[in-house]
C-alpha cells in the first residue's frame, strides 16, 4: 500500500518517511512548463535501495493538501526511477547524512513553516486497509482519531524517525518508520525467531537467503503491535503479501545483512500516526 497524492496537477508521489528529498522523474515534472521554477545549476545523485536516480536541482512552488510553499528544492530525475509513481516526497530529517541535495533552500516542511503557511510542522498518516486513507499536513485532524494519542520521547536520531515496538511480545528496538517500504523487516535470525513463535505461521527461506513468514490464508494468524503503551492489531490485509492457492506470504521478512528494524507501510495500517518536526516526536492513536 503506497500513500500518495496528486502533486503538480498530474504527478503522483510516494510520501516516504525513510528519505528526505523531493525527487520527481521527467515524466512527472518539467521545469520548463513552470513560470516559477529556478535552475540551481547543481546536480544530485542518490539511491533508494536498489533504485538509482540522478539529475538536476531546481526550486519551485509545491502544494500538498492545500498547503503551498515557494522556493522548495526539487530533484529533477533523469528517468522513470520509481516504477511509474512519478516521484518520492521525503519526510525524514534533511541533513548531510540523509540528503542528496547540497542546497541552502529549505525543504517543503521548513519552507512552509518559515513562510507562515502552517503553524505546526506536522504530518498525520491514517492508512486504512479498507476505506479512505488520508494525510493531514500542518495539523492533526481529530476526526481521524479513534482514541487518545500517546507520544514518544524526543527522537534522538536526526536522520530517521525511530521508535521501539513489540510484535507479539518480541521487542523491535529503535525501529525506523518508513512509509516508502512495503514490508516489516529486520535482522534475519531475529525475524526467524519471531515468526517461529507466532501460532499459525511458518518460516520459509527464500532464494536470496531471506526468511519470510507463511500461513494458511483461511486462518490468518493474530499479530499485535504494542506501540507507546497502546496495543494495535495488524490487519490481515496488511499482513498479506501475496498468495499461492491457500498459502499466503506475510509482509514480515528477515533479510541477509539487515541490522536495523524497519516498519514499512503494513505497520502504518494499525492506526493514525503523527510526526511532528518541531519537537521531533511521534504520536499514535487508533483510527476512527
mmCIF file of C-alpha atoms in Angstrom:
data_model
loop_
_atom_site.group_PDB
_atom_site.id
_atom_site.type_symbol
_atom_site.label_atom_id
_atom_site.label_comp_id
_atom_site.label_asym_id
_atom_site.label_seq_id
_atom_site.Cartn_x
_atom_site.Cartn_y
_atom_site.Cartn_z
ATOM 1 C CA UNK A 1 0.000 0.000 0.000
ATOM 2 C CA UNK A 2 1.509 3.278 -1.032
ATOM 3 C CA UNK A 3 0.342 6.592 0.303
ATOM 4 C CA UNK A 4 0.210 9.186 -2.439
ATOM 5 C CA UNK A 5 -1.462 12.393 -3.513
ATOM 6 C CA UNK A 6 -1.672 14.475 -6.666
ATOM 7 C CA UNK A 7 1.162 16.978 -6.919
ATOM 8 C CA UNK A 8 1.759 19.430 -9.767
ATOM 9 C CA UNK A 9 -1.745 18.517 -11.003
ATOM 10 C CA UNK A 10 -0.961 15.178 -12.600
ATOM 11 C CA UNK A 11 2.158 13.904 -10.816
ATOM 12 C CA UNK A 12 1.864 11.253 -8.108
ATOM 13 C CA UNK A 13 4.406 10.907 -5.325
ATOM 14 C CA UNK A 14 5.132 8.327 -2.657
ATOM 15 C CA UNK A 15 5.296 10.045 0.738
ATOM 16 C CA UNK A 16 8.412 8.477 2.210
ATOM 17 C CA UNK A 17 9.332 8.851 5.879
ATOM 18 C CA UNK A 18 12.560 6.953 5.126
ATOM 19 C CA UNK A 19 14.108 9.637 2.900
ATOM 20 C CA UNK A 20 14.298 13.424 2.992
ATOM 21 C CA UNK A 21 14.267 14.832 -0.548
ATOM 22 C CA UNK A 22 11.568 15.688 -3.075
ATOM 23 C CA UNK A 23 12.556 13.917 -6.295
ATOM 24 C CA UNK A 24 10.353 13.798 -9.416
ATOM 25 C CA UNK A 25 11.065 11.930 -12.623
ATOM 26 C CA UNK A 26 10.998 13.585 -16.017
ATOM 27 C CA UNK A 27 7.547 12.278 -16.867
ATOM 28 C CA UNK A 28 6.098 13.858 -13.716
ATOM 29 C CA UNK A 29 7.710 17.281 -13.741
ATOM 30 C CA UNK A 30 9.115 19.521 -16.430
ATOM 31 C CA UNK A 31 10.568 22.776 -15.031
ATOM 32 C CA UNK A 32 10.200 24.385 -18.454
ATOM 33 C CA UNK A 33 6.424 24.275 -18.008
ATOM 34 C CA UNK A 34 6.580 26.317 -14.794
ATOM 35 C CA UNK A 35 6.955 30.092 -14.610
ATOM 36 C CA UNK A 36 8.180 29.803 -11.003
ATOM 37 C CA UNK A 37 10.909 27.183 -11.498
ATOM 38 C CA UNK A 38 14.530 28.153 -10.956
ATOM 39 C CA UNK A 39 17.532 26.147 -12.087
ATOM 40 C CA UNK A 40 20.093 25.888 -9.262
ATOM 41 C CA UNK A 41 22.752 24.639 -11.699
ATOM 42 C CA UNK A 42 23.597 21.772 -9.387
ATOM 43 C CA UNK A 43 23.415 18.009 -9.770
ATOM 44 C CA UNK A 44 22.290 15.299 -7.346
ATOM 45 C CA UNK A 45 22.944 11.569 -7.256
ATOM 46 C CA UNK A 46 21.099 9.228 -4.913
ATOM 47 C CA UNK A 47 19.893 5.650 -4.434
ATOM 48 C CA UNK A 48 16.635 4.445 -2.868
ATOM 49 C CA UNK A 49 17.814 0.949 -2.034
ATOM 50 C CA UNK A 50 18.354 -0.626 -5.446
ATOM 51 C CA UNK A 51 16.774 2.309 -7.320
ATOM 52 C CA UNK A 52 19.304 4.855 -8.523
ATOM 53 C CA UNK A 53 18.363 8.376 -9.565
ATOM 54 C CA UNK A 54 20.415 11.383 -10.616
ATOM 55 C CA UNK A 55 19.601 14.688 -12.254
ATOM 56 C CA UNK A 56 19.423 18.455 -11.881
ATOM 57 C CA UNK A 57 18.248 20.552 -8.962
ATOM 58 C CA UNK A 58 15.542 23.196 -9.241
ATOM 59 C CA UNK A 59 13.317 25.158 -6.895
ATOM 60 C CA UNK A 60 9.614 25.708 -7.463
ATOM 61 C CA UNK A 61 6.254 26.165 -5.778
ATOM 62 C CA UNK A 62 4.929 22.994 -4.152
ATOM 63 C CA UNK A 63 1.409 22.326 -2.855
ATOM 64 C CA UNK A 64 0.261 19.412 -0.708
ATOM 65 C CA UNK A 65 -3.167 19.104 0.860
ATOM 66 C CA UNK A 66 -3.922 22.801 0.451
ATOM 67 C CA UNK A 67 -0.567 23.892 1.909
ATOM 68 C CA UNK A 68 1.624 25.725 -0.607
ATOM 69 C CA UNK A 69 5.245 26.731 -0.248
ATOM 70 C CA UNK A 70 7.625 28.600 -2.524
ATOM 71 C CA UNK A 71 11.283 28.081 -3.353
ATOM 72 C CA UNK A 72 11.220 24.371 -2.471
ATOM 73 C CA UNK A 73 14.157 22.289 -3.785
ATOM 74 C CA UNK A 74 13.215 19.580 -6.286
ATOM 75 C CA UNK A 75 15.411 16.907 -7.775
ATOM 76 C CA UNK A 76 14.522 16.529 -11.453
ATOM 77 C CA UNK A 77 15.309 12.856 -12.047
ATOM 78 C CA UNK A 78 16.770 11.566 -15.270
ATOM 79 C CA UNK A 79 14.183 8.870 -15.910
ATOM 80 C CA UNK A 80 11.345 6.772 -14.518
ATOM 81 C CA UNK A 81 13.128 5.785 -11.311
ATOM 82 C CA UNK A 82 10.119 4.905 -9.171
ATOM 83 C CA UNK A 83 8.089 2.368 -11.146
ATOM 84 C CA UNK A 84 5.803 4.980 -12.689
ATOM 85 C CA UNK A 85 4.828 6.594 -9.384
ATOM 86 C CA UNK A 86 6.131 9.966 -10.515
ATOM 87 C CA UNK A 87 8.397 10.659 -7.594
ATOM 88 C CA UNK A 88 9.256 10.423 -3.926
ATOM 89 C CA UNK A 89 8.464 13.039 -1.312
ATOM 90 C CA UNK A 90 10.877 12.546 1.572
ATOM 91 C CA UNK A 91 9.615 13.193 5.101
ATOM 92 C CA UNK A 92 12.588 12.209 7.227
ATOM 93 C CA UNK A 93 15.143 14.712 8.507
ATOM 94 C CA UNK A 94 17.086 16.678 5.924
ATOM 95 C CA UNK A 95 20.776 16.715 6.815
ATOM 96 C CA UNK A 96 24.150 15.901 5.301
ATOM 97 C CA UNK A 97 23.781 12.206 6.156
ATOM 98 C CA UNK A 98 20.325 11.785 4.722
ATOM 99 C CA UNK A 99 20.006 14.247 1.846
ATOM 100 C CA UNK A 100 21.415 14.157 -1.671
ATOM 101 C CA UNK A 101 20.737 17.888 -2.040
ATOM 102 C CA UNK A 102 23.553 20.289 -1.194
ATOM 103 C CA UNK A 103 21.499 23.486 -1.288
ATOM 104 C CA UNK A 104 20.643 26.383 1.009
ATOM 105 C CA UNK A 105 16.928 26.306 0.157
ATOM 106 C CA UNK A 106 14.679 24.776 2.806
ATOM 107 C CA UNK A 107 12.739 21.545 2.142
ATOM 108 C CA UNK A 108 8.949 21.788 1.983
ATOM 109 C CA UNK A 109 8.252 21.308 5.696
ATOM 110 C CA UNK A 110 10.532 24.078 6.884
ATOM 111 C CA UNK A 111 9.771 26.330 3.912
ATOM 112 C CA UNK A 112 6.053 26.156 4.723
ATOM 113 C CA UNK A 113 6.757 26.883 8.391
ATOM 114 C CA UNK A 114 9.094 29.817 7.677
ATOM 115 C CA UNK A 115 6.619 31.274 5.184
ATOM 116 C CA UNK A 116 3.911 31.095 7.911
ATOM 117 C CA UNK A 117 1.759 28.711 5.872
ATOM 118 C CA UNK A 118 1.468 26.203 8.716
ATOM 119 C CA UNK A 119 1.630 26.684 12.487
ATOM 120 C CA UNK A 120 2.905 23.198 13.205
ATOM 121 C CA UNK A 121 5.316 21.144 11.106
ATOM 122 C CA UNK A 122 3.133 18.074 11.490
ATOM 123 C CA UNK A 123 2.113 15.189 9.232
ATOM 124 C CA UNK A 124 -0.623 12.742 10.162
ATOM 125 C CA UNK A 125 -0.832 9.445 8.279
ATOM 126 C CA UNK A 126 -4.041 7.452 8.557
ATOM 127 C CA UNK A 127 -3.755 4.404 6.309
ATOM 128 C CA UNK A 128 -6.703 2.058 6.207
ATOM 129 C CA UNK A 129 -6.808 -1.374 4.559
ATOM 130 C CA UNK A 130 -10.489 -0.685 3.915
ATOM 131 C CA UNK A 131 -11.830 2.811 3.406
ATOM 132 C CA UNK A 132 -10.172 6.167 2.831
ATOM 133 C CA UNK A 133 -6.528 6.769 3.645
ATOM 134 C CA UNK A 134 -5.519 10.351 4.440
ATOM 135 C CA UNK A 135 -2.515 12.583 5.020
ATOM 136 C CA UNK A 136 -3.049 15.760 7.046
ATOM 137 C CA UNK A 137 -0.417 18.475 6.565
ATOM 138 C CA UNK A 138 0.401 21.091 9.191
ATOM 139 C CA UNK A 139 -2.212 19.910 11.685
ATOM 140 C CA UNK A 140 -3.785 16.938 13.427
ATOM 141 C CA UNK A 141 -7.228 16.007 12.147
ATOM 142 C CA UNK A 142 -9.248 14.911 15.223
ATOM 143 C CA UNK A 143 -11.861 13.224 13.006
ATOM 144 C CA UNK A 144 -9.240 10.630 12.003
ATOM 145 C CA UNK A 145 -8.646 9.652 15.633
ATOM 146 C CA UNK A 146 -10.482 6.806 17.314
ATOM 147 C CA UNK A 147 -8.795 7.216 20.680
ATOM 148 C CA UNK A 148 -6.193 9.121 22.659
ATOM 149 C CA UNK A 149 -2.833 10.000 21.128
ATOM 150 C CA UNK A 150 0.212 8.751 23.018
ATOM 151 C CA UNK A 151 3.554 10.383 22.292
ATOM 152 C CA UNK A 152 7.139 9.212 22.135
ATOM 153 C CA UNK A 153 10.083 10.946 23.736
ATOM 154 C CA UNK A 154 12.104 13.281 21.538
ATOM 155 C CA UNK A 155 13.551 11.475 18.530
ATOM 156 C CA UNK A 156 17.303 11.414 19.213
ATOM 157 C CA UNK A 157 18.161 10.203 15.705
ATOM 158 C CA UNK A 158 18.286 13.292 13.474
ATOM 159 C CA UNK A 159 18.313 11.156 10.316
ATOM 160 C CA UNK A 160 15.297 8.807 10.608
ATOM 161 C CA UNK A 161 12.073 8.587 12.582
ATOM 162 C CA UNK A 162 12.543 5.793 15.121
ATOM 163 C CA UNK A 163 10.616 4.135 17.918
ATOM 164 C CA UNK A 164 10.646 0.861 19.848
ATOM 165 C CA UNK A 165 7.711 -1.513 19.418
ATOM 166 C CA UNK A 166 6.771 -5.048 20.407
ATOM 167 C CA UNK A 167 5.336 -7.575 17.953
ATOM 168 C CA UNK A 168 3.513 -10.352 19.829
ATOM 169 C CA UNK A 169 5.748 -9.617 22.813
ATOM 170 C CA UNK A 170 9.006 -9.526 20.810
ATOM 171 C CA UNK A 171 10.822 -6.225 21.083
ATOM 172 C CA UNK A 172 11.977 -4.358 17.974
ATOM 173 C CA UNK A 173 14.408 -1.799 19.353
ATOM 174 C CA UNK A 174 14.773 1.630 17.790
ATOM 175 C CA UNK A 175 12.943 0.679 14.588
ATOM 176 C CA UNK A 176 12.899 3.009 11.573
ATOM 177 C CA UNK A 177 9.413 4.056 10.428
ATOM 178 C CA UNK A 178 9.483 4.007 6.643
ATOM 179 C CA UNK A 179 6.350 4.529 4.558
ATOM 180 C CA UNK A 180 8.457 4.048 1.432
ATOM 181 C CA UNK A 181 8.970 0.348 2.229
ATOM 182 C CA UNK A 182 6.198 -2.206 1.763
ATOM 183 C CA UNK A 183 7.409 -4.772 4.324
ATOM 184 C CA UNK A 184 8.225 -5.135 8.002
ATOM 185 C CA UNK A 185 11.792 -6.343 8.223
ATOM 186 C CA UNK A 186 14.760 -6.747 10.500
ATOM 187 C CA UNK A 187 17.806 -8.873 11.268
ATOM 188 C CA UNK A 188 17.369 -12.224 9.556
ATOM 189 C CA UNK A 189 17.775 -14.523 12.555
ATOM 190 C CA UNK A 190 15.665 -12.342 14.861
ATOM 191 C CA UNK A 191 12.832 -12.325 12.321
ATOM 192 C CA UNK A 192 13.059 -16.111 12.102
ATOM 193 C CA UNK A 193 12.775 -16.342 15.894
ATOM 194 C CA UNK A 194 9.710 -14.090 15.895
ATOM 195 C CA UNK A 195 7.980 -15.991 13.085
ATOM 196 C CA UNK A 196 8.677 -19.304 14.847
ATOM 197 C CA UNK A 197 6.769 -18.035 17.902
ATOM 198 C CA UNK A 198 3.641 -16.944 16.020
ATOM 199 C CA UNK A 199 0.864 -19.537 16.097
ATOM 200 C CA UNK A 200 -0.243 -20.449 12.596
ATOM 201 C CA UNK A 201 2.836 -19.061 10.834
ATOM 202 C CA UNK A 202 5.747 -20.973 9.326
ATOM 203 C CA UNK A 203 9.174 -19.856 8.169
ATOM 204 C CA UNK A 204 10.094 -20.035 4.509
ATOM 205 C CA UNK A 205 13.656 -19.465 3.287
ATOM 206 C CA UNK A 206 13.826 -17.530 0.044
ATOM 207 C CA UNK A 207 16.374 -17.898 -2.733
ATOM 208 C CA UNK A 208 18.439 -14.956 -1.503
ATOM 209 C CA UNK A 209 18.638 -16.407 1.997
ATOM 210 C CA UNK A 210 15.915 -14.195 3.465
ATOM 211 C CA UNK A 211 13.251 -15.576 5.794
ATOM 212 C CA UNK A 212 9.565 -14.896 5.213
ATOM 213 C CA UNK A 213 6.517 -15.951 7.183
ATOM 214 C CA UNK A 214 3.794 -18.025 5.505
ATOM 215 C CA UNK A 215 0.358 -19.059 6.735
ATOM 216 C CA UNK A 216 -2.934 -20.651 5.733
ATOM 217 C CA UNK A 217 -4.955 -17.906 4.015
ATOM 218 C CA UNK A 218 -8.146 -19.337 5.518
ATOM 219 C CA UNK A 219 -6.771 -18.925 9.052
ATOM 220 C CA UNK A 220 -4.593 -15.801 9.279
ATOM 221 C CA UNK A 221 -2.551 -15.563 12.490
ATOM 222 C CA UNK A 222 -3.172 -12.901 15.108
ATOM 223 C CA UNK A 223 -0.462 -10.251 15.222
ATOM 224 C CA UNK A 224 -0.400 -7.335 17.613
ATOM 225 C CA UNK A 225 1.947 -4.396 17.951
ATOM 226 C CA UNK A 226 2.485 -2.644 21.249
ATOM 227 C CA UNK A 227 3.410 0.961 20.492
ATOM 228 C CA UNK A 228 3.900 3.765 23.037
ATOM 229 C CA UNK A 229 1.796 1.948 25.624
ATOM 230 C CA UNK A 230 -1.073 1.037 23.274
ATOM 231 C CA UNK A 231 -1.875 -2.260 21.576
ATOM 232 C CA UNK A 232 -2.830 -2.382 17.906
ATOM 233 C CA UNK A 233 -3.922 -5.340 15.804
ATOM 234 C CA UNK A 234 -2.155 -5.718 12.451
ATOM 235 C CA UNK A 235 -4.952 -6.052 9.855
ATOM 236 C CA UNK A 236 -4.842 -9.222 7.771
ATOM 237 C CA UNK A 237 -4.760 -7.054 4.632
ATOM 238 C CA UNK A 238 -1.523 -5.512 5.889
ATOM 239 C CA UNK A 239 -0.032 -8.912 6.700
ATOM 240 C CA UNK A 240 -0.881 -10.481 3.325
ATOM 241 C CA UNK A 241 1.974 -10.011 0.848
ATOM 242 C CA UNK A 242 0.618 -12.334 -1.828
ATOM 243 C CA UNK A 243 -0.562 -15.911 -2.067
ATOM 244 C CA UNK A 244 -0.356 -19.198 -3.974
ATOM 245 C CA UNK A 245 -3.508 -21.280 -3.586
ATOM 246 C CA UNK A 246 -4.352 -21.457 0.123
ATOM 247 C CA UNK A 247 -0.836 -20.394 1.146
ATOM 248 C CA UNK A 248 -0.318 -16.723 1.989
ATOM 249 C CA UNK A 249 3.030 -14.952 2.227
ATOM 250 C CA UNK A 250 3.472 -12.430 5.004
ATOM 251 C CA UNK A 251 4.835 -8.901 4.809
ATOM 252 C CA UNK A 252 7.303 -9.840 7.575
ATOM 253 C CA UNK A 253 10.717 -10.588 6.076
ATOM 254 C CA UNK A 254 14.194 -11.025 7.541
ATOM 255 C CA UNK A 255 16.851 -10.018 5.036
ATOM 256 C CA UNK A 256 20.537 -11.028 4.998
ATOM 257 C CA UNK A 257 22.781 -8.182 6.108
ATOM 258 C CA UNK A 258 19.889 -6.276 7.672
ATOM 259 C CA UNK A 259 20.850 -4.715 11.008
ATOM 260 C CA UNK A 260 18.052 -2.189 11.576
ATOM 261 C CA UNK A 261 14.402 -2.924 12.210
ATOM 262 C CA UNK A 262 12.218 -1.386 9.505
ATOM 263 C CA UNK A 263 8.498 -0.697 9.950
ATOM 264 C CA UNK A 264 7.129 -0.194 6.443
ATOM 265 C CA UNK A 265 3.676 0.659 5.133
ATOM 266 C CA UNK A 266 1.995 -2.505 6.560
ATOM 267 C CA UNK A 267 2.762 -1.197 10.062
ATOM 268 C CA UNK A 268 1.176 2.172 9.245
ATOM 269 C CA UNK A 269 -2.186 0.459 8.796
ATOM 270 C CA UNK A 270 -2.546 -0.156 12.539
ATOM 271 C CA UNK A 271 -3.806 3.361 13.288
ATOM 272 C CA UNK A 272 -3.239 7.099 12.865
ATOM 273 C CA UNK A 273 0.444 8.035 13.089
ATOM 274 C CA UNK A 274 1.664 11.585 13.628
ATOM 275 C CA UNK A 275 5.092 13.098 13.025
ATOM 276 C CA UNK A 276 5.948 16.499 14.497
ATOM 277 C CA UNK A 277 9.178 18.009 13.176
ATOM 278 C CA UNK A 278 9.153 20.955 15.609
ATOM 279 C CA UNK A 279 9.833 18.756 18.626
ATOM 280 C CA UNK A 280 10.904 15.582 16.739
ATOM 281 C CA UNK A 281 8.212 13.450 18.335
ATOM 282 C CA UNK A 282 5.923 10.723 17.043
ATOM 283 C CA UNK A 283 2.359 10.112 18.220
ATOM 284 C CA UNK A 284 -0.045 7.265 17.581
ATOM 285 C CA UNK A 285 -3.754 6.615 18.116
ATOM 286 C CA UNK A 286 -6.342 4.160 16.921
ATOM 287 C CA UNK A 287 -8.009 5.430 13.768
ATOM 288 C CA UNK A 288 -11.683 6.334 13.650
#
